[in-house]
PDB file of C-alpha atoms in Angstrom:
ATOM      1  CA  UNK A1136    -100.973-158.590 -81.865  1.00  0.00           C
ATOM      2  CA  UNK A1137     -99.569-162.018 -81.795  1.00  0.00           C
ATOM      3  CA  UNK A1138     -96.960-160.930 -79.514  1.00  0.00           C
ATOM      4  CA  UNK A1139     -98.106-161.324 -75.908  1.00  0.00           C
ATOM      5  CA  UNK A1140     -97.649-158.391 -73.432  1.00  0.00           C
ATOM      6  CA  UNK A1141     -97.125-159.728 -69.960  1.00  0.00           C
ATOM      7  CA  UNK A1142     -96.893-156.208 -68.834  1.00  0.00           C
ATOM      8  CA  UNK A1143     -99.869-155.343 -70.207  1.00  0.00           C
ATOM      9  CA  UNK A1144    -102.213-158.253 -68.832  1.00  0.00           C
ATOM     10  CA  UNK A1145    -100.174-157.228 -65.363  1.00  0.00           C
ATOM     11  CA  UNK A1146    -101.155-154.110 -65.150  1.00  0.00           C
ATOM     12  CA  UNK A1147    -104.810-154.047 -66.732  1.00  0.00           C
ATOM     13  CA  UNK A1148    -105.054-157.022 -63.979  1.00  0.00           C
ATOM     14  CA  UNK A1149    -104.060-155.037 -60.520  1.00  0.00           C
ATOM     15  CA  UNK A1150    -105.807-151.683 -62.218  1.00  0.00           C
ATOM     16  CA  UNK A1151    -109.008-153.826 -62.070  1.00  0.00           C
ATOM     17  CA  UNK A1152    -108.420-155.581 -58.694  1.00  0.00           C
ATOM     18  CA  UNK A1153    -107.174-152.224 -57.172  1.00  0.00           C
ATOM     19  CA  UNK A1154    -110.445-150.471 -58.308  1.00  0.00           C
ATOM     20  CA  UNK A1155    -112.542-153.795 -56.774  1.00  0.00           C
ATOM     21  CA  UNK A1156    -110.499-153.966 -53.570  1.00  0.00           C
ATOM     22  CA  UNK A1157    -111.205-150.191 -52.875  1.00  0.00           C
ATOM     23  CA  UNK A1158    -115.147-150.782 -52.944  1.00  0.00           C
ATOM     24  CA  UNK A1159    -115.476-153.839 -51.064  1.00  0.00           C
ATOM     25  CA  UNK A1160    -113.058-152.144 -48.672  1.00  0.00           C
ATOM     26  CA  UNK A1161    -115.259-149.297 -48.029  1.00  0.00           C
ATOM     27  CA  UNK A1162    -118.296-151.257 -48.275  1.00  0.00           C
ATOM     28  CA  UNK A1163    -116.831-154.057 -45.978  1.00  0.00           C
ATOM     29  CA  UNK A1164    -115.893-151.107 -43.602  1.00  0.00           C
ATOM     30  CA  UNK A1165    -119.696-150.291 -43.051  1.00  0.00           C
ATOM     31  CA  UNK A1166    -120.761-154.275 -42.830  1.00  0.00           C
ATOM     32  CA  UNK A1167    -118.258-155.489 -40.074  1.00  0.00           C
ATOM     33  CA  UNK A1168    -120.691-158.250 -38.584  1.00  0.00           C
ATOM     34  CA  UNK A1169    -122.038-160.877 -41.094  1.00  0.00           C
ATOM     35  CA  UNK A1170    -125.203-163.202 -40.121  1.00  0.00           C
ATOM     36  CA  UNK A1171    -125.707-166.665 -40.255  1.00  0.00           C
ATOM     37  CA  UNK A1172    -128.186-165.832 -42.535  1.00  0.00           C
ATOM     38  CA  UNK A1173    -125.826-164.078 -44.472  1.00  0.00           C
ATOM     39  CA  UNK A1174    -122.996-167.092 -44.264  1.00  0.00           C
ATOM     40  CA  UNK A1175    -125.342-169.497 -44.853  1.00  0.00           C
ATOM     41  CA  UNK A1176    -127.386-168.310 -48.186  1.00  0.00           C
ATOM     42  CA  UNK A1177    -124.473-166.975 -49.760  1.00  0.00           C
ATOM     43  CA  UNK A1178    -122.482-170.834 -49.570  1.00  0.00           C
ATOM     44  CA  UNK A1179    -125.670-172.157 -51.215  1.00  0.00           C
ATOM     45  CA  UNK A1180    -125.308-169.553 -53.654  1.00  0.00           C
ATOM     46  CA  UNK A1181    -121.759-170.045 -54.163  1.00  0.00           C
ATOM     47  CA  UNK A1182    -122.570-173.775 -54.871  1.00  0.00           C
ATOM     48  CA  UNK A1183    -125.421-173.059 -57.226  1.00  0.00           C
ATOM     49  CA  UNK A1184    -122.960-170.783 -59.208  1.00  0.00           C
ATOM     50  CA  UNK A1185    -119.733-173.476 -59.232  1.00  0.00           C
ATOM     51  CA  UNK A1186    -121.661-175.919 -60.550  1.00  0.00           C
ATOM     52  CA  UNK A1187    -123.070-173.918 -62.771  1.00  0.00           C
ATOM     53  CA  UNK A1188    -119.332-173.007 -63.695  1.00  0.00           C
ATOM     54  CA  UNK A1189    -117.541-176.011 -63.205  1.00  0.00           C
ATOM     55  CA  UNK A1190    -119.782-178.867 -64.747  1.00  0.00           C
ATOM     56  CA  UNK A1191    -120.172-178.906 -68.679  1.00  0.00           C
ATOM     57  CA  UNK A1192    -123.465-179.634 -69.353  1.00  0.00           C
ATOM     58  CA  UNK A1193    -123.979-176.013 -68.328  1.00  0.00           C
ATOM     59  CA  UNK A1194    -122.151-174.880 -70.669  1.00  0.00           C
ATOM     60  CA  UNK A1195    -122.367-174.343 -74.669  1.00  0.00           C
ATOM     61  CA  UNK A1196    -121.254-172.007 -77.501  1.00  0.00           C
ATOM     62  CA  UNK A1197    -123.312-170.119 -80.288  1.00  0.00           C
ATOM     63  CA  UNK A1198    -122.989-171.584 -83.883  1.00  0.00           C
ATOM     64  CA  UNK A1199    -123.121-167.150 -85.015  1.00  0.00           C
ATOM     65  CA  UNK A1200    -119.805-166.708 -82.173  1.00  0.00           C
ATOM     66  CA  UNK A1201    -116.146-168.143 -82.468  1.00  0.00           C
ATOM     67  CA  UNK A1202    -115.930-171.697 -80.806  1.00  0.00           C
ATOM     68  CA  UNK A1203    -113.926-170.869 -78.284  1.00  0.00           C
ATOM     69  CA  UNK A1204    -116.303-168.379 -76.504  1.00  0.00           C
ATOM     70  CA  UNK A1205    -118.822-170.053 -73.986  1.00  0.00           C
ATOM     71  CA  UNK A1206    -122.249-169.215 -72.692  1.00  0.00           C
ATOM     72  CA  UNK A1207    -122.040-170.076 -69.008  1.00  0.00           C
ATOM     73  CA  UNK A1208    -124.354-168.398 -66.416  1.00  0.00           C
ATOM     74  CA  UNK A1209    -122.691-168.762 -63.224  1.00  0.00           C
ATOM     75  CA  UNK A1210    -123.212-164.605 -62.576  1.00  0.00           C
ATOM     76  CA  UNK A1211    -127.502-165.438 -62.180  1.00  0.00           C
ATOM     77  CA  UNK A1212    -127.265-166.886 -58.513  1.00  0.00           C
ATOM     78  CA  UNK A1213    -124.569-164.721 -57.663  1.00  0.00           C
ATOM     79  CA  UNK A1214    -126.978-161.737 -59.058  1.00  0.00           C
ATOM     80  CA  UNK A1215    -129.642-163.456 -57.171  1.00  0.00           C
ATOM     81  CA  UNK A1216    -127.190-162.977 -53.808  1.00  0.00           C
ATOM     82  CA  UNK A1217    -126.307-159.529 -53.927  1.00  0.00           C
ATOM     83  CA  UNK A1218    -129.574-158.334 -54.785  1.00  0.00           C
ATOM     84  CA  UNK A1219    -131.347-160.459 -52.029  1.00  0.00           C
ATOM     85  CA  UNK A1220    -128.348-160.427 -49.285  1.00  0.00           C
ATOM     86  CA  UNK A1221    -126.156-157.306 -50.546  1.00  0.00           C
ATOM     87  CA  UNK A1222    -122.744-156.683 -52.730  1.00  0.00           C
ATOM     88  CA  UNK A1223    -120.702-158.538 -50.486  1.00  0.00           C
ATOM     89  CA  UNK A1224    -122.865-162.009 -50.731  1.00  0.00           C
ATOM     90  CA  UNK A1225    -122.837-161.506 -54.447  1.00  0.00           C
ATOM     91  CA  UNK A1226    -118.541-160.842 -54.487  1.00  0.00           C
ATOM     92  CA  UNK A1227    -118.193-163.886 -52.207  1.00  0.00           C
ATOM     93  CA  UNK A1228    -120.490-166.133 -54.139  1.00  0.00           C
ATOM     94  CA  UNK A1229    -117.848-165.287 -57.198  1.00  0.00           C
ATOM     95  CA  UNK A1230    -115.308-165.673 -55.272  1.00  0.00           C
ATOM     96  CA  UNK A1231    -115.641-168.987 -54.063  1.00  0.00           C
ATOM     97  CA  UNK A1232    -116.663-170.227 -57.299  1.00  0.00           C
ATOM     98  CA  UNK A1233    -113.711-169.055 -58.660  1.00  0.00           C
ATOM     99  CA  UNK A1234    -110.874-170.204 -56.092  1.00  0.00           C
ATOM    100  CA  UNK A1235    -112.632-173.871 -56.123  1.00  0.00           C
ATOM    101  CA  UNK A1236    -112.627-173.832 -60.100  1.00  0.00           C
ATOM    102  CA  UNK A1237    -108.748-172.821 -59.872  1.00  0.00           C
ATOM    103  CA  UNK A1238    -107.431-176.046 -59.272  1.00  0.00           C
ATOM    104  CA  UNK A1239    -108.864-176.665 -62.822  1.00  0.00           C
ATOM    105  CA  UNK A1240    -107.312-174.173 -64.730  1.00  0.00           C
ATOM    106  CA  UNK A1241    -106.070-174.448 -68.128  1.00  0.00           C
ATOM    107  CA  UNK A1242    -104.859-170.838 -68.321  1.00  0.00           C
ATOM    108  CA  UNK A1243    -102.680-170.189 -65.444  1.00  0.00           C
ATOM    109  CA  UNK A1244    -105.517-168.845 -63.536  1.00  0.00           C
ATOM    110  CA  UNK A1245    -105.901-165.900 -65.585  1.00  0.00           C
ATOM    111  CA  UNK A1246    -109.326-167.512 -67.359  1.00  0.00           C
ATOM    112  CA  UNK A1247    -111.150-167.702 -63.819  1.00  0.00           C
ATOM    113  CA  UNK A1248    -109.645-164.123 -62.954  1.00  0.00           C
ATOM    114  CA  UNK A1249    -110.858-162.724 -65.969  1.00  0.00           C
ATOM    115  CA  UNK A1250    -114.296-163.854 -65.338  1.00  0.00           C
ATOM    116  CA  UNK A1251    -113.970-162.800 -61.693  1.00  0.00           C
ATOM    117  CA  UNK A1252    -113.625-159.458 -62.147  1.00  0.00           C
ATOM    118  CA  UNK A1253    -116.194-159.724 -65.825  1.00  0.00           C
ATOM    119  CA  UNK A1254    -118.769-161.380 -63.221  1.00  0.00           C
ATOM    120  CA  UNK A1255    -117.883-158.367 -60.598  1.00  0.00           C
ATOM    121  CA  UNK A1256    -117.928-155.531 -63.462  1.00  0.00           C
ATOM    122  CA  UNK A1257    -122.000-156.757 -64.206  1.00  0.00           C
ATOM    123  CA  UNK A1258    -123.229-157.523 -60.819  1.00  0.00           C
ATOM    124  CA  UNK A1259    -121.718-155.199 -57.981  1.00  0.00           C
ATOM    125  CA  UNK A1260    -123.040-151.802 -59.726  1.00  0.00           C
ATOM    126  CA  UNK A1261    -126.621-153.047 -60.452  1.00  0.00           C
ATOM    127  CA  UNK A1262    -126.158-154.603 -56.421  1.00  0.00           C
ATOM    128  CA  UNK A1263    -125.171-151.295 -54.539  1.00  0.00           C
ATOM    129  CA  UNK A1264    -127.957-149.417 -56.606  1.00  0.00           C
ATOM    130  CA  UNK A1265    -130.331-151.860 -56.005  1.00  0.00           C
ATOM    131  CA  UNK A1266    -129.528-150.868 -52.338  1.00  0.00           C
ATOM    132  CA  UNK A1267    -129.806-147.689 -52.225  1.00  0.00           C
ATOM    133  CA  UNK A1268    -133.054-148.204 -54.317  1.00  0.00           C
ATOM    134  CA  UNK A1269    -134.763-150.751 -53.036  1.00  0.00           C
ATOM    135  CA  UNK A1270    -137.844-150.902 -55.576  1.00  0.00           C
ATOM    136  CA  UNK A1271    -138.965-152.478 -59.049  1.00  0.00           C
ATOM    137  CA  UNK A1272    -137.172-149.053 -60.602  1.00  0.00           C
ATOM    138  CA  UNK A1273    -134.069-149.974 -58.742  1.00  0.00           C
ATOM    139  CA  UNK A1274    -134.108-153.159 -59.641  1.00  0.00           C
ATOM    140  CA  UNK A1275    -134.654-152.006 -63.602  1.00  0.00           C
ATOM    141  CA  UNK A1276    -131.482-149.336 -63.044  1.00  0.00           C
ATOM    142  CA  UNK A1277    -129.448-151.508 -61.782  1.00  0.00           C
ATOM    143  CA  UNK A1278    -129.720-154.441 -63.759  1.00  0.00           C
ATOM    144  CA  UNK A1279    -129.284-152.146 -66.963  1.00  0.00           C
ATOM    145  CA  UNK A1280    -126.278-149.959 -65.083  1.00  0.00           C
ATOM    146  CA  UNK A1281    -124.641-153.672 -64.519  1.00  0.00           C
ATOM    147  CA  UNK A1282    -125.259-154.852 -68.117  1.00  0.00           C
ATOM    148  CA  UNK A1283    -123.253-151.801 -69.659  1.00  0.00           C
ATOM    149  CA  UNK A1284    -120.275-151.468 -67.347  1.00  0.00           C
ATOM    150  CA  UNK A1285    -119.837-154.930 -67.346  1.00  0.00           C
ATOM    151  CA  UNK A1286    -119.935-155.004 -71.683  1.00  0.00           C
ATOM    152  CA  UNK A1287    -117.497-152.298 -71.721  1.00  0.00           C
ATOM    153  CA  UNK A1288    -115.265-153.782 -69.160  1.00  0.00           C
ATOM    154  CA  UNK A1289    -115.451-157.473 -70.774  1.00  0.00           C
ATOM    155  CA  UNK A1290    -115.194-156.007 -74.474  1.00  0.00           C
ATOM    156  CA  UNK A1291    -112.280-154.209 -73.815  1.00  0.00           C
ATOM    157  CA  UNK A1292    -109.986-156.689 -71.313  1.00  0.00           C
ATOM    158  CA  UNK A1293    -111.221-159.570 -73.979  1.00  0.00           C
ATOM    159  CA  UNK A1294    -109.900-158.448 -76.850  1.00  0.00           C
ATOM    160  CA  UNK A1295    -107.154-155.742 -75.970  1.00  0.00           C
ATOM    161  CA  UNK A1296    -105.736-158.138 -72.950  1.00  0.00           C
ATOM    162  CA  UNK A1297    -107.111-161.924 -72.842  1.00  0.00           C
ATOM    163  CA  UNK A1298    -106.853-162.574 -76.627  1.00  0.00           C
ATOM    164  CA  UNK A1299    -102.854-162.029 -76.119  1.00  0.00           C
ATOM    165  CA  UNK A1300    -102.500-164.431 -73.288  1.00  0.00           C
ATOM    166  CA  UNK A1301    -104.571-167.246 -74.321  1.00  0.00           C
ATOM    167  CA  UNK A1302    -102.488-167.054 -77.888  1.00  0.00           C
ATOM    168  CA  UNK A1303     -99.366-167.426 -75.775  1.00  0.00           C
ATOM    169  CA  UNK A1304    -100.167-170.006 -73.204  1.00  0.00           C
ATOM    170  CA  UNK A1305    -102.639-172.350 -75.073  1.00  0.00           C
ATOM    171  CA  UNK A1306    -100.211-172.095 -77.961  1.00  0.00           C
ATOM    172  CA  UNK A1307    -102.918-170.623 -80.455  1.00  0.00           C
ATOM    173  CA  UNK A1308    -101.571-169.161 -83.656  1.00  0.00           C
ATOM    174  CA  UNK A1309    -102.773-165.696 -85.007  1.00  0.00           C
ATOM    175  CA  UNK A1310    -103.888-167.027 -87.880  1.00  0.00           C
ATOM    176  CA  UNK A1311    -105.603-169.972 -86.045  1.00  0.00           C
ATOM    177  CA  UNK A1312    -107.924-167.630 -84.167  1.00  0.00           C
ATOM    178  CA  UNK A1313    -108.494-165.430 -87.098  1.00  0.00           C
ATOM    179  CA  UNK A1314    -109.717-168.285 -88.749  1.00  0.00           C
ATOM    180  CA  UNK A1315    -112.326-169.401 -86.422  1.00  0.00           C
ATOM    181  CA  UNK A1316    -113.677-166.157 -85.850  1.00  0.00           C
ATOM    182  CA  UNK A1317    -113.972-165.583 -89.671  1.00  0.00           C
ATOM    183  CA  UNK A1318    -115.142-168.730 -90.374  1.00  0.00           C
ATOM    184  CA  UNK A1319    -118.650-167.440 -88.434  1.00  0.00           C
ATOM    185  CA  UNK A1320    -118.016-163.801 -89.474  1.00  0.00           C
ATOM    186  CA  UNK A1321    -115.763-162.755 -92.848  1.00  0.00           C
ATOM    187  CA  UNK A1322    -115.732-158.874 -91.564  1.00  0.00           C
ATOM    188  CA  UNK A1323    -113.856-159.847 -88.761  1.00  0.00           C
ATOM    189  CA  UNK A1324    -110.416-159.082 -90.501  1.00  0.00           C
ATOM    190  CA  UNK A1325    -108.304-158.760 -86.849  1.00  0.00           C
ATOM    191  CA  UNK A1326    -108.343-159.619 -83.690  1.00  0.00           C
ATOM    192  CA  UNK A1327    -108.029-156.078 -82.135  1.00  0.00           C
ATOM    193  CA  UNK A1328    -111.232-153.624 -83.458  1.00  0.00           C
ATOM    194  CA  UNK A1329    -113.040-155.800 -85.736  1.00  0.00           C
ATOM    195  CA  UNK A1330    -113.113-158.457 -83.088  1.00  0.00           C
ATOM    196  CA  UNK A1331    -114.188-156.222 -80.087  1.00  0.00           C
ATOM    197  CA  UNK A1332    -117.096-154.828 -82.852  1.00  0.00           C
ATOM    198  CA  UNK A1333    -118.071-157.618 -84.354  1.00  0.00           C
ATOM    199  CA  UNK A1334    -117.331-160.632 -81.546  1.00  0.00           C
ATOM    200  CA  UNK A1335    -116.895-159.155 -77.856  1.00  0.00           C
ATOM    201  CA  UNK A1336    -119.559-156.535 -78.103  1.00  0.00           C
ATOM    202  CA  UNK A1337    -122.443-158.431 -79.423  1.00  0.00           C
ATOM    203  CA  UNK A1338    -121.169-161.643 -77.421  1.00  0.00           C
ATOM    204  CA  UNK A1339    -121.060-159.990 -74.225  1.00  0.00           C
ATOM    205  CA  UNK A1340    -124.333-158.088 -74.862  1.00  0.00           C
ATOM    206  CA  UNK A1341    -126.030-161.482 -75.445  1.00  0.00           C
ATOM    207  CA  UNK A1342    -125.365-163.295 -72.272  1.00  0.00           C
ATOM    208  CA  UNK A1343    -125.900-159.913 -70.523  1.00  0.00           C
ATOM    209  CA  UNK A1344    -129.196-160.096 -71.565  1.00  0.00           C
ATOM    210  CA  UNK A1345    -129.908-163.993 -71.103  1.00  0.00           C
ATOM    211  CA  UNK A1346    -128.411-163.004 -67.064  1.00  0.00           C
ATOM    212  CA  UNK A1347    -130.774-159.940 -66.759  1.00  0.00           C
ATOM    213  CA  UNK A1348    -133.677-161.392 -67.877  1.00  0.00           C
ATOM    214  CA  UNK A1349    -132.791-164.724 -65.549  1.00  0.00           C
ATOM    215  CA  UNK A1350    -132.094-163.160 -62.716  1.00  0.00           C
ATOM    216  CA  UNK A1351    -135.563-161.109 -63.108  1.00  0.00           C
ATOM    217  CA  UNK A1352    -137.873-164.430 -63.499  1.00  0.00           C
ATOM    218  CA  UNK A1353    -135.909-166.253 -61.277  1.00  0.00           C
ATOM    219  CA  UNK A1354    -135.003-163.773 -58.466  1.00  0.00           C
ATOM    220  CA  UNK A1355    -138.413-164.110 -55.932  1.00  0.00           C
ATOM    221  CA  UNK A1356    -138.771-167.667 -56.250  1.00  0.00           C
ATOM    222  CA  UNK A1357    -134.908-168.744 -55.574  1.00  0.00           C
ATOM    223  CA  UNK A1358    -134.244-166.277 -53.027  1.00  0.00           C
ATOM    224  CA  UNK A1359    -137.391-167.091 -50.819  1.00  0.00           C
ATOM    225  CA  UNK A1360    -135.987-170.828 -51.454  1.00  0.00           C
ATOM    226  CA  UNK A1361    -132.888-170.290 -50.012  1.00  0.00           C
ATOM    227  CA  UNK A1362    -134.328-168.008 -46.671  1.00  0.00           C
ATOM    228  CA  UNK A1363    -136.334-171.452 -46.273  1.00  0.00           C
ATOM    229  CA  UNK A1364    -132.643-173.711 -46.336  1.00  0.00           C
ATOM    230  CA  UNK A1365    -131.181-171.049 -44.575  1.00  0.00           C
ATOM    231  CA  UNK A1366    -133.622-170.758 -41.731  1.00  0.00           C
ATOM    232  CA  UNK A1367    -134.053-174.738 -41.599  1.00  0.00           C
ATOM    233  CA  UNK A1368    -129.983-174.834 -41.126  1.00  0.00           C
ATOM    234  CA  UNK A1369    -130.068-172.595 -38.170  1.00  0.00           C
ATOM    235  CA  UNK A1370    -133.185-174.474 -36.589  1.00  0.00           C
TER     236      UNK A1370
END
């Protein structure tokens, strides 16, 4: 485990991207001509999420996690935008937020990608059914469709892909990160199964649930927000 795979991160990496390409292609495809309505609310989305991303104080760990997973909520606004706007507003919104926060890296990039396609995994499915049903049950199915692809996605690339790289490029020992994870957990005994049971699954599940239920109090009063900016910017 404590020898990293570049082939491996390379190809879970373009698996992933291939996958997300082919959707927004075909969706992208049906949606050739974007408003200003559309251009407009998802940059003030996109700036709600970076800063959310980008600025510390919006960010914190969980004394019952390892220290070096953070709670950081930059998928709400971008939830907010494809629900309200469509799929593509809510891919663009994590988009930008992640080219802007690139410049930033500390992890060769891969970090920011990995949450790009963690943020994509959770909100395009619950966006596209939330489209096709546009109702309160919609809403419900895809929110809870989201939350599970994107924990299996994130468990998996997490501790089968990310745990590798960030051992080789931040110069983390095996034993360094074994510590700190059992230093909140003894039962964590590895950093392959144990860790994706014990850290990834019921991390992942946690802020999943913290987004959801976000997005759901904060979705009607932000989006009709933003209609009012948008609208005053075209004025």
């Amino acid at each position: 485990m404590s020898n990293f795979d570049l082939t491996r991160l390379v190809v879970a990496i373009v698996c992933v991207l291939g996958i997300l390409i082919f959707v927004l292609y075909k969706f992208i495809g049906k949606n050739k001509v974007f408003s200003t309505r559309f251009i407009s609310s998802t940059a003030i989305f996109a700036a709600i999420s970076t800063l959310l991303y980008i600025v510390p104080y919006f960010k914190f760990n969980l004394p019952f996690f390892p220290a070096f997973l953070e709670m950081h909520f930059e998928e709400v606004p971008a939830f907010i935008a494809a629900f309200a706007y469509g799929p593509l507003s809510g891919f663009f919104v994590l988009l930008i937020k992640t080219i802007i926060k690139l410049p930033f890296t500390s992890s060769l990039g891969v970090g920011e990608l990995a949450d790009l396609i963690y943020g994509c995994a959770l909100i395009l499915p619950g966006a596209f059914i939330y489209r096709k049903f546009h109702n309160f049950k919609g809403t419900i199915l895809g929110l809870s469709v989201g939350f599970f692809v994107q924990l299996i996605v994130s468990s998996f690339f997490t501790t089968f892909v990310i745990l590798d790289f960030y051992m080789f490029v931040m110069g983390f020992s095996y034993e360094m990160l074994i510590g700190m994870c059992q230093a909140v957990n003894p039962n964590i005994t590895s950093l392959t199964w144990p860790f994706f049971i014990y850290v990834a699954v019921p991390f992942n599940a946690f802020k999943n649930i913290i987004i959801v239920l976000l997005t759901l109090i904060l979705y009607k009063k932000i989006h009709q927000l933003v209609d009012r900016l948008s609208q005053r910017k075209q004025a």
